[in-house]
Short mmCIF file of C-alpha atoms and ligand atoms in Angstrom, two decimals:
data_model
loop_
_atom_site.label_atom_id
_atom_site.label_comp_id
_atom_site.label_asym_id
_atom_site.label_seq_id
_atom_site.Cartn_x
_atom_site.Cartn_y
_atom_site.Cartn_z
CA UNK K 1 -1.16 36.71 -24.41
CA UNK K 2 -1.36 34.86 -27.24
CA UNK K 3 -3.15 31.66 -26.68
CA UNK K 4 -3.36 28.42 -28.56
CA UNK K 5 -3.83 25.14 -28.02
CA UNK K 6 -5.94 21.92 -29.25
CA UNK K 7 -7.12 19.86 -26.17
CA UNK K 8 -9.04 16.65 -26.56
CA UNK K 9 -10.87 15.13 -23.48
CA UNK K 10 -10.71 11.20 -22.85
CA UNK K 11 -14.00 9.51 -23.40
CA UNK K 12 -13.26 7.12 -20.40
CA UNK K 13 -15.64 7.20 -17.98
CA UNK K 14 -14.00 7.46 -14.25
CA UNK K 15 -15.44 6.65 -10.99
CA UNK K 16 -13.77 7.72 -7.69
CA UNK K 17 -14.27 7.17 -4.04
CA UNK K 18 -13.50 4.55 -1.34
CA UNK K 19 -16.26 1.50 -1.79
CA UNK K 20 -16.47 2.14 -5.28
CA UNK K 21 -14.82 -1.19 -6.83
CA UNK K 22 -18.42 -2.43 -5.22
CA UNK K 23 -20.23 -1.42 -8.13
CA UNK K 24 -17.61 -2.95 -10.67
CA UNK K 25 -21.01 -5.50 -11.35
CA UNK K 26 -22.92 -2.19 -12.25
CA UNK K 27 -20.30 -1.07 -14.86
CA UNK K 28 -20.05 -4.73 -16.50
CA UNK K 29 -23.94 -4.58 -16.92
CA UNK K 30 -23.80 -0.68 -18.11
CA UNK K 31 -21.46 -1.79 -20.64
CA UNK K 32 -23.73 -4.80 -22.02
CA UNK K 33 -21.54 -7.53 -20.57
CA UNK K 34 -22.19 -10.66 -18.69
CA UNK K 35 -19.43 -12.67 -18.70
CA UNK K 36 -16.30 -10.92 -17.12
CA UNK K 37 -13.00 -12.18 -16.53
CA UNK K 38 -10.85 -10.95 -13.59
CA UNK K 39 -7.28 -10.72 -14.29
CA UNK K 40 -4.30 -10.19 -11.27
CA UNK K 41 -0.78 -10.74 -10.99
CA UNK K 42 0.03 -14.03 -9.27
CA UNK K 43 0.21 -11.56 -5.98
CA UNK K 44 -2.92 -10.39 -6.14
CA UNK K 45 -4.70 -13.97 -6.72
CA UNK K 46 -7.00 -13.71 -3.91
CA UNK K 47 -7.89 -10.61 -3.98
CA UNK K 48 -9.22 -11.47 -7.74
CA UNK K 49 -10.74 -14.28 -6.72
CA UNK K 50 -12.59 -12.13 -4.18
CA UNK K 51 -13.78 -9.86 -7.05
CA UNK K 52 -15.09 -12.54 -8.75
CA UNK K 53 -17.24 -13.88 -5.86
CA UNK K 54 -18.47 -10.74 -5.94
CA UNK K 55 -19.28 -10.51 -9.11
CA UNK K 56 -21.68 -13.51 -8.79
CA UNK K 57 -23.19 -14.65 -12.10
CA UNK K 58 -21.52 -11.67 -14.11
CA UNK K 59 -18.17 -13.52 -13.52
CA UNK K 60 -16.82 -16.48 -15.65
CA UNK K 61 -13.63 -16.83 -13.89
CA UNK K 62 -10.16 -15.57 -13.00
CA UNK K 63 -6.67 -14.98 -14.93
CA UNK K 64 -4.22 -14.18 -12.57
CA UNK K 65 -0.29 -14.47 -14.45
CA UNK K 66 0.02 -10.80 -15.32
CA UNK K 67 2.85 -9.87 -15.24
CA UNK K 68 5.83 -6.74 -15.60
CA UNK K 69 6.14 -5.56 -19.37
CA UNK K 70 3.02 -7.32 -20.88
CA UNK K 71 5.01 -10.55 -22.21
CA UNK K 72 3.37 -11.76 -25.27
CA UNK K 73 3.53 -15.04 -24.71
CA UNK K 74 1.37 -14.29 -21.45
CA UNK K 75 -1.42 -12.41 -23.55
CA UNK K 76 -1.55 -15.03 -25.81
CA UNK K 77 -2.51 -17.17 -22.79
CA UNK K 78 -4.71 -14.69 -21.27
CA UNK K 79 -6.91 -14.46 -24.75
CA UNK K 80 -7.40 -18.68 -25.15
CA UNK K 81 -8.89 -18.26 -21.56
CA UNK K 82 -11.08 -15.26 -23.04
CA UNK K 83 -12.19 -17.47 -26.02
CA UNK K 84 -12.46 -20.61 -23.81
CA UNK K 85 -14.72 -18.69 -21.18
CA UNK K 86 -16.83 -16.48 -24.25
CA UNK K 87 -15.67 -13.32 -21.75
CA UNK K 88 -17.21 -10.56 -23.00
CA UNK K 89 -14.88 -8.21 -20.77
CA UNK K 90 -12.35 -7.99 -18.55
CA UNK K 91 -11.79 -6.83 -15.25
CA UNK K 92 -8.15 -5.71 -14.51
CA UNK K 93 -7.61 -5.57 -10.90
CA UNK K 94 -3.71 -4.53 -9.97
CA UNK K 95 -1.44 -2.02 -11.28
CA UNK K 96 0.39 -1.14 -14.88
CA UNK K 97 1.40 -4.96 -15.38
CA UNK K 98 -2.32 -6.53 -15.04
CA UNK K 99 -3.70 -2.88 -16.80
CA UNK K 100 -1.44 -3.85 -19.38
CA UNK K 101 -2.36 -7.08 -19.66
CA UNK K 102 -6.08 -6.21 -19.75
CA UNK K 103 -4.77 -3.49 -22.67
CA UNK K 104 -3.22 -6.19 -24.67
CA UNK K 105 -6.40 -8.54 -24.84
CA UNK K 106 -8.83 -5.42 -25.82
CA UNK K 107 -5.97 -4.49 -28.84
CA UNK K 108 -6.15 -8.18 -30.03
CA UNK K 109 -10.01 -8.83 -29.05
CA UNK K 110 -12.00 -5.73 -29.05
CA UNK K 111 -13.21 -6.55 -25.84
CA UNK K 112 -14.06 -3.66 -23.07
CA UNK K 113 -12.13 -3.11 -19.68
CA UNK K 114 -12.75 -2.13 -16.60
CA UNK K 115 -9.96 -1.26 -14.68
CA UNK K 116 -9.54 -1.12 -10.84
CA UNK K 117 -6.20 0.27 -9.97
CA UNK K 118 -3.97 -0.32 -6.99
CA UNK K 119 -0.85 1.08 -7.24
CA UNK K 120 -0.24 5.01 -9.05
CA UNK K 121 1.30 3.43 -12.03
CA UNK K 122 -1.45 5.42 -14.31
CA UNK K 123 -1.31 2.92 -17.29
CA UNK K 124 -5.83 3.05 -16.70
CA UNK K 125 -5.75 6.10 -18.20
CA UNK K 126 -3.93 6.33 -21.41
CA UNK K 127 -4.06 4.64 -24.92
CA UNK K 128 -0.53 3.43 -24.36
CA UNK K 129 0.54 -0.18 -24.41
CA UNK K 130 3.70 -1.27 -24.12
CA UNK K 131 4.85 -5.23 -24.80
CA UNK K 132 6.96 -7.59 -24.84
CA UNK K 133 8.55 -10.65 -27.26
CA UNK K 134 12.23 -12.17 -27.53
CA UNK K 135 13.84 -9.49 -25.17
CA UNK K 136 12.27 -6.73 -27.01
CA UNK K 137 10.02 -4.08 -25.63
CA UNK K 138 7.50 -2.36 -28.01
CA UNK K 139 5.50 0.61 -27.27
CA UNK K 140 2.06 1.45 -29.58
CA UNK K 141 -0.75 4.05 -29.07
CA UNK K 142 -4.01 3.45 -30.02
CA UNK K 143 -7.78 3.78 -28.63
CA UNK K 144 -8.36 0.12 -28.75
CA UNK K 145 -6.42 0.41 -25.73
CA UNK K 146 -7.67 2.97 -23.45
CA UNK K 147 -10.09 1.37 -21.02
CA UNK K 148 -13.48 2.13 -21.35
CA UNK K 149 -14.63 2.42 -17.24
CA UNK K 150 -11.60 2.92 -13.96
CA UNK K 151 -12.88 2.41 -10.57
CA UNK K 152 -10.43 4.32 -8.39
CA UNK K 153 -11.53 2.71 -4.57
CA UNK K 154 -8.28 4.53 -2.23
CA UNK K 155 -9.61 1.36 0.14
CA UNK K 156 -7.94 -1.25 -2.00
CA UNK K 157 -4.74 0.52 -1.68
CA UNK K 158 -4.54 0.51 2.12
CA UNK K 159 -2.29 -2.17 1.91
CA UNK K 160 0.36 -1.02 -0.98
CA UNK K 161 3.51 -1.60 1.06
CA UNK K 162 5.18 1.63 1.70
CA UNK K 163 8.25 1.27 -0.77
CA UNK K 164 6.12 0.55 -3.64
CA UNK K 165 3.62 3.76 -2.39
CA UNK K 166 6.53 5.75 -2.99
CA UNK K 167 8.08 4.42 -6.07
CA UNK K 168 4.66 4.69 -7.26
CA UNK K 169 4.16 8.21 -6.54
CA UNK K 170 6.92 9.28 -8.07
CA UNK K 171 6.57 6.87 -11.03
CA UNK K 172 3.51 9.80 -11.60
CA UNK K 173 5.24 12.24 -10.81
CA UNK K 174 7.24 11.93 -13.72
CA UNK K 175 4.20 12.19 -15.85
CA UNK K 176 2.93 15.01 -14.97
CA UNK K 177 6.50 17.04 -14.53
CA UNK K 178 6.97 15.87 -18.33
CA UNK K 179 3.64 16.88 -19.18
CA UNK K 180 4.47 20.21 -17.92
CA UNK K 181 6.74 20.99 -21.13
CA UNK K 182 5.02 18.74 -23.18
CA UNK K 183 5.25 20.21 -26.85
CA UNK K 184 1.53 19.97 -27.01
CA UNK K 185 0.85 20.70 -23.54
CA UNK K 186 -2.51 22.99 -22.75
CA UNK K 187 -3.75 24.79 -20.31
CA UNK K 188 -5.96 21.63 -19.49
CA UNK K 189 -3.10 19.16 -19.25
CA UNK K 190 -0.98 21.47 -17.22
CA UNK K 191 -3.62 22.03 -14.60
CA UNK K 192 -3.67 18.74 -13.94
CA UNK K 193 -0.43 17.49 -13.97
CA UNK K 194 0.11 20.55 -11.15
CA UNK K 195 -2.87 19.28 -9.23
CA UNK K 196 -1.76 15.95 -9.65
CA UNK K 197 1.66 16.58 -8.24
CA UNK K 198 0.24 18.70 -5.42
CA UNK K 199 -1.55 15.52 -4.14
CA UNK K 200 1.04 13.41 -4.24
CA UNK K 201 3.46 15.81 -2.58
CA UNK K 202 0.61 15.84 -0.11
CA UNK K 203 0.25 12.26 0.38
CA UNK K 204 3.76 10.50 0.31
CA UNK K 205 4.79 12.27 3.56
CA UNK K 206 1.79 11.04 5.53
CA UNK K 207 1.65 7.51 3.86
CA UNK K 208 5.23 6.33 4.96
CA UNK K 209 4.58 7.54 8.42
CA UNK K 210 1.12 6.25 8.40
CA UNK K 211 0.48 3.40 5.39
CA UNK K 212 -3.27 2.97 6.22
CA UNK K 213 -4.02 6.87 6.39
CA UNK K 214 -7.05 7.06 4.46
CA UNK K 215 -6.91 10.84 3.72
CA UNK K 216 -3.54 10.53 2.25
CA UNK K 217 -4.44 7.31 0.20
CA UNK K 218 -7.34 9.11 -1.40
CA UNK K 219 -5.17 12.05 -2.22
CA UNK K 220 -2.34 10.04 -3.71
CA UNK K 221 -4.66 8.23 -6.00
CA UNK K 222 -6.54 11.01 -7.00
CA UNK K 223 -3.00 12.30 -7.95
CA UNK K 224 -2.66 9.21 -10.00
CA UNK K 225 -5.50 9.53 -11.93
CA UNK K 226 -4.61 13.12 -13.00
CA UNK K 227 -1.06 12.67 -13.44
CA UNK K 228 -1.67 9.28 -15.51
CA UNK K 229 -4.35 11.17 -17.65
CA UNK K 230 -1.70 13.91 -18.44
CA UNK K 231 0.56 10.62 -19.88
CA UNK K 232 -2.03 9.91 -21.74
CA UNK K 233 -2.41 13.16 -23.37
CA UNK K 234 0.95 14.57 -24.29
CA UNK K 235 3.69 13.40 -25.47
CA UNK K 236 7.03 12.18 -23.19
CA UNK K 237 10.07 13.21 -23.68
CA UNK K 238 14.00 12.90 -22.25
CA UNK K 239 12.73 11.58 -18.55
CA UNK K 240 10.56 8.57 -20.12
CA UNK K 241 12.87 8.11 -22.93
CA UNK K 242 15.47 6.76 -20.63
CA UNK K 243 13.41 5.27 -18.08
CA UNK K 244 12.21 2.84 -21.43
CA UNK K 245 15.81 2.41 -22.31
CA UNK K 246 16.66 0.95 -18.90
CA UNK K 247 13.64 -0.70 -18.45
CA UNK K 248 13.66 -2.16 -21.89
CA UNK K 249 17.64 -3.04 -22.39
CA UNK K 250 18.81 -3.61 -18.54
CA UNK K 251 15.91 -5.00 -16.93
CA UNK K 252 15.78 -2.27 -14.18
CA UNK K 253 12.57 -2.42 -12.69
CA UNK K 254 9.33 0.10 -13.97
CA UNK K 255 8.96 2.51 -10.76
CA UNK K 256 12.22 2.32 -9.01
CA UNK K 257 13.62 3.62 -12.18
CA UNK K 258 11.21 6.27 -12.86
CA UNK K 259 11.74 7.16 -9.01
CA UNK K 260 15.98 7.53 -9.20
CA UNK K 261 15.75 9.21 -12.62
CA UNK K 262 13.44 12.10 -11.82
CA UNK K 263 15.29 14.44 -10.21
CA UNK K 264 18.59 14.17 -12.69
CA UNK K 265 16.12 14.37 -16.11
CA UNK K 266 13.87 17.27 -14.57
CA UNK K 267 17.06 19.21 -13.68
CA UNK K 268 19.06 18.54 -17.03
CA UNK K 269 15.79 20.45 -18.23
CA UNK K 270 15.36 22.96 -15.70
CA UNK K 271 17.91 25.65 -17.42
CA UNK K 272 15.78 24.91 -20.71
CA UNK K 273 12.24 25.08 -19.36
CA UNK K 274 12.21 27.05 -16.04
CA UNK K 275 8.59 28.98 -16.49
CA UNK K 276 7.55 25.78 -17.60
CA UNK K 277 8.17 24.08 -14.45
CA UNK K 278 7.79 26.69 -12.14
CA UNK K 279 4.99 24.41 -10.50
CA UNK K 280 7.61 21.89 -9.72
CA UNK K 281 9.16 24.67 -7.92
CA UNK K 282 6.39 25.81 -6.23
CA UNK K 283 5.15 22.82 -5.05
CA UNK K 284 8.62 20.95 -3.63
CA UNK K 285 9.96 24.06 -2.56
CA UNK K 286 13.79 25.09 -4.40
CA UNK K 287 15.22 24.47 -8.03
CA UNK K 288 12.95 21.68 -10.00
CA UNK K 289 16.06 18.71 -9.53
CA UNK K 290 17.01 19.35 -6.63
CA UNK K 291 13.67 19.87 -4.96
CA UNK K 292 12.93 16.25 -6.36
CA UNK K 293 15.78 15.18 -4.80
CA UNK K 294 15.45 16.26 -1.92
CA UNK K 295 11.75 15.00 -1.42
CA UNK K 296 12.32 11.82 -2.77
CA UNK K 297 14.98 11.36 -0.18
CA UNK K 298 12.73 12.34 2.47
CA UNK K 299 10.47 9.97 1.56
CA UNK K 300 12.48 7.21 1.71
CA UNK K 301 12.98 6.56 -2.05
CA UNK K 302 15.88 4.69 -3.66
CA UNK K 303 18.08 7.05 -4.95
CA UNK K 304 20.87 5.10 -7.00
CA UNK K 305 20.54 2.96 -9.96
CA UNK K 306 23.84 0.68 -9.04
CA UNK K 307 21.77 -0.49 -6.18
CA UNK K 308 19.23 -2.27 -9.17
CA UNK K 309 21.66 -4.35 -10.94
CA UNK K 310 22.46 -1.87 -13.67
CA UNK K 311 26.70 -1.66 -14.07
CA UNK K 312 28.75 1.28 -14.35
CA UNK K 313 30.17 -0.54 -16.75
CA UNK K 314 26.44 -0.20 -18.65
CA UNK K 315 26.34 3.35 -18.78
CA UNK K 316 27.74 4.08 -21.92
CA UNK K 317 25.72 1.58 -23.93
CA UNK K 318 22.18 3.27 -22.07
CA UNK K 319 23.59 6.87 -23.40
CA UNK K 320 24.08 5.65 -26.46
CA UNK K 321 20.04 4.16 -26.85
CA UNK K 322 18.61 6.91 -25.25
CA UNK K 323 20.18 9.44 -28.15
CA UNK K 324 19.46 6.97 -30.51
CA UNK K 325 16.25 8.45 -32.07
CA UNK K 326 15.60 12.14 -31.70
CA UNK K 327 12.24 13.15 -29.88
CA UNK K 328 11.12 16.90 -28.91
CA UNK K 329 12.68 17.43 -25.13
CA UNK K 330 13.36 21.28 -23.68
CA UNK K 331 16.94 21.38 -24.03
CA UNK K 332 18.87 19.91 -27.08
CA UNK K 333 20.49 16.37 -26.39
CA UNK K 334 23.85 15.06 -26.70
CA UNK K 335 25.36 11.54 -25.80
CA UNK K 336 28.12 13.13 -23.75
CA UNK K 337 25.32 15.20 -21.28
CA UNK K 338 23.07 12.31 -20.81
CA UNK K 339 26.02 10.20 -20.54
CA UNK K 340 26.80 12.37 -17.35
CA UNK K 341 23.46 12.34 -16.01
CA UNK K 342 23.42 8.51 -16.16
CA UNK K 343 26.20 8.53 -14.13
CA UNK K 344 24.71 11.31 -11.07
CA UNK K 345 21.73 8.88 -11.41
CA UNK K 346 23.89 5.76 -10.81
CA UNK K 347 26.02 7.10 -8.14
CA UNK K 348 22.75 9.11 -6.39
CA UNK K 349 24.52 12.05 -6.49
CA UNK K 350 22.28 15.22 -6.33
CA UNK K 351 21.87 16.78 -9.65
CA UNK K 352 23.47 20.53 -10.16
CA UNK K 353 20.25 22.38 -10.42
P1 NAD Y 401 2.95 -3.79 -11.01
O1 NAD Y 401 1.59 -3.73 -11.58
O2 NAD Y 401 3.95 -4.67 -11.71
O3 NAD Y 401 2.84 -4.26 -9.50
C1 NAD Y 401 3.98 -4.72 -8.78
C2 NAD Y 401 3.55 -5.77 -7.76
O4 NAD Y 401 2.77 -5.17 -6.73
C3 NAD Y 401 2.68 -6.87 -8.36
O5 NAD Y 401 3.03 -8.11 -7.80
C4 NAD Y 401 1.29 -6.46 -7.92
O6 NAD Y 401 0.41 -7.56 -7.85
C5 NAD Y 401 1.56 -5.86 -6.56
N1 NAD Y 401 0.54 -4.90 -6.13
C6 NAD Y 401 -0.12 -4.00 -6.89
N2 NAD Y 401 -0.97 -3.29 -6.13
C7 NAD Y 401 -0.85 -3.74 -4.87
C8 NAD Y 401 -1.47 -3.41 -3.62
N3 NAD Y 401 -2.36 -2.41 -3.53
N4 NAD Y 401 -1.10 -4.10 -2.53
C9 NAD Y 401 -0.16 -5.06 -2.60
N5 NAD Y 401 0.47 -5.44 -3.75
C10 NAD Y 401 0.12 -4.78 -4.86
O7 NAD Y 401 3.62 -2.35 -10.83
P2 NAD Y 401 3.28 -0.92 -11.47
O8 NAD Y 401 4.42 -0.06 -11.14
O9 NAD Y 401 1.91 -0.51 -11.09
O10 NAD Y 401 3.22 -1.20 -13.03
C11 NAD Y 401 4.39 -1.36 -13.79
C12 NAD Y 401 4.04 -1.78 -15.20
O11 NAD Y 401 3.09 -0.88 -15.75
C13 NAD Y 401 5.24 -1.76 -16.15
O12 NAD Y 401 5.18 -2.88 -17.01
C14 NAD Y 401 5.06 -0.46 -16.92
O13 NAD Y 401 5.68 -0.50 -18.19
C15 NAD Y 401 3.56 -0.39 -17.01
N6 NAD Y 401 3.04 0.99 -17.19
C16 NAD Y 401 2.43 1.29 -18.36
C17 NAD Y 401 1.91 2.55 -18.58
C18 NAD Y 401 1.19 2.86 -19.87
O14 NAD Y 401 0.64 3.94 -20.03
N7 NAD Y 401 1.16 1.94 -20.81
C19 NAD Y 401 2.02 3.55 -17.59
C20 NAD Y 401 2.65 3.23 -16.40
C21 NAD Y 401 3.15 1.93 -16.20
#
């Protein structure tokens, strides 16, 4: 077999097990900080403020407007309270939206983070930020971003309402079935996003009929953490190109639309890229699509963009963004096919293969 591959490691430094956001104090001191600041979404105030407390004299206070698609005007907020305070590093506590704030102070501050994620969003692991000014969503890469410590603690996701577990799940998913085709995919990277998608095909099952199942919490965010390192390793391609265009032009929200997409972009490449996603196969049991399909259903997943605000009427103007630019993806792309696939994904239909 010829073999060939360049594979780069994250330096990140990840720390995994139920109790473990107890030593978030530990990590601020390891990283030669003493004055953290704990950002949340509005949601997750208390639970911020509980961090805090615990974080004693290492804490200067709290930050808790984060919010969907990193607005800038929000940052710009966050980092007067960072200057205000003299934090010397923040403490993200809540999923992609309060990661990405946390990303968006280090880019313009230099700062360190420590993540704690509660949802399977994945955005802890990658050097991807994405923002947002004037209605416009902006995507960079660079390792300013990538936080420098995650605590993964499967206890502070007990309480993740079921919906949003499985929106979630999928939402990484998606990573790692892209990452399975990736252009410059590697035996590394597709070992993980397999493993990855194992444990959350484990998980999702035993989490809507039990939300508080430890077991099945630990496995889906274990899942997380490999299939949100795989996003941050290889490139994307037709699956988050349209989730963005959505997300970015329609408003549709982040993991619902990740969720209804899935199946319809992983069987539109399914003819193209069958070896490649013979794990998808494997692991959900029939052909890629409509194995996603079919477990997403079972799982209790939305299935139908028209049931997110998103018109039929809309369709045509989403085909036409998506095949704006052209980007590597396993079988060539044409507005008229992904035209068609917007509109299986808006009526919930189950895709052909
Ligand atoms: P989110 O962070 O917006 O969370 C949704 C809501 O759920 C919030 O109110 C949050 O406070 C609440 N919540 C989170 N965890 C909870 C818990 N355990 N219990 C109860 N409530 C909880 O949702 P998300 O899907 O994690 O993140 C979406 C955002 O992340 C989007 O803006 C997306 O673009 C971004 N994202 C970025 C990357 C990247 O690599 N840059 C990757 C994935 C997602």
């Amino acid at each position: 077999m010829n073999l060939s591959f360049v594979y780069q490691g994250s330096p990140a430094h990840i720390v995994f097990g139920e109790g473990s956001s107890r030593h978030v104090g530990e990590w601020v001191e390891k990283l030669g900080a003493s004055r953290a600041l704990v950002l949340t979404t509005p949601h997750q105030k208390a639970e911020g403020e509980a961090m805090a407390t615990a974080l004693g004299g290492l804490a200067v206070g709290t930050y808790d407007n984060a919010t969907m698609h990193t607005p800038v005007d929000v940052t710009e907020a966050a980092v007067a309270r960072v200057l205000d305070l003299k934090a010397d590093v923040v403490v993200a506590l809540g999923g992609g939206s309060t990661t990405g704030l946390g990303k968006a102070i280090a880019y313009r501050t230099d700062l360190p983070q420590i993540v704690v994620p509660t949802t399977y969003a994945g955005s802890e692991v990658t050097p991807i930020l994405g923002q947002t000014e004037g209605g416009e969503k902006t995507t960079l890469r660079s390792p300013k971003v990538l936080p420098e410590v995650v605590i993964y603690d499967p206890g502070l996701t007990l309480g993740l309402p079921v919906a949003m577990s499985v929106t979630s799940g999928l939402n990484a998913i998606a990573h790692a079935a892209e990452a399975l085709y990736a252009p410059d995919g590697n035996p590394i990277t597709a070992l993980m996003a397999a493993e990855g998608m194992r444990a959350i095909r484990q998980a999702l099952p035993v989490i809507t009929a039990s939300a508080r199942d430890r077991q099945a919490r630990t496995d889906a965010l274990y899942g997380a953490w490999l299939c949100g390192s795989v996003l941050g390793q290889v490139a994307m391609s037709l699956h988050h190109k349209i989730c963005h265009t959505l997300g970015g032009s329609f408003d549709t929200p982040h993991a619902e639309t990740h969720a209804i997409m899935l199946p319809h972009t992983i069987g539109f490449n399914a003819g193209a890229a069958g070896k490649e996603l013979q794990p998808v196969s494997d692991i959900f049991g029939g052909t890629p699509g409509q194995a996603l399909y079919d477990f997403a259903r079972s799982v209790g997943s939305p299935m139908a963009l028209k049931d997110f605000g998103l018109k039929e009427i809309d369709l045509d103007r989403a085909a036409e963004i998506a095949t704006r630019n052209p980007y590597a993806n396993p079988r060539p792309i044409d507005r008229a096919s992904i035209r068609a696939l917007l509109q299986d994904a808006w009526e919930g239909s189950r895709p052909p293969l």
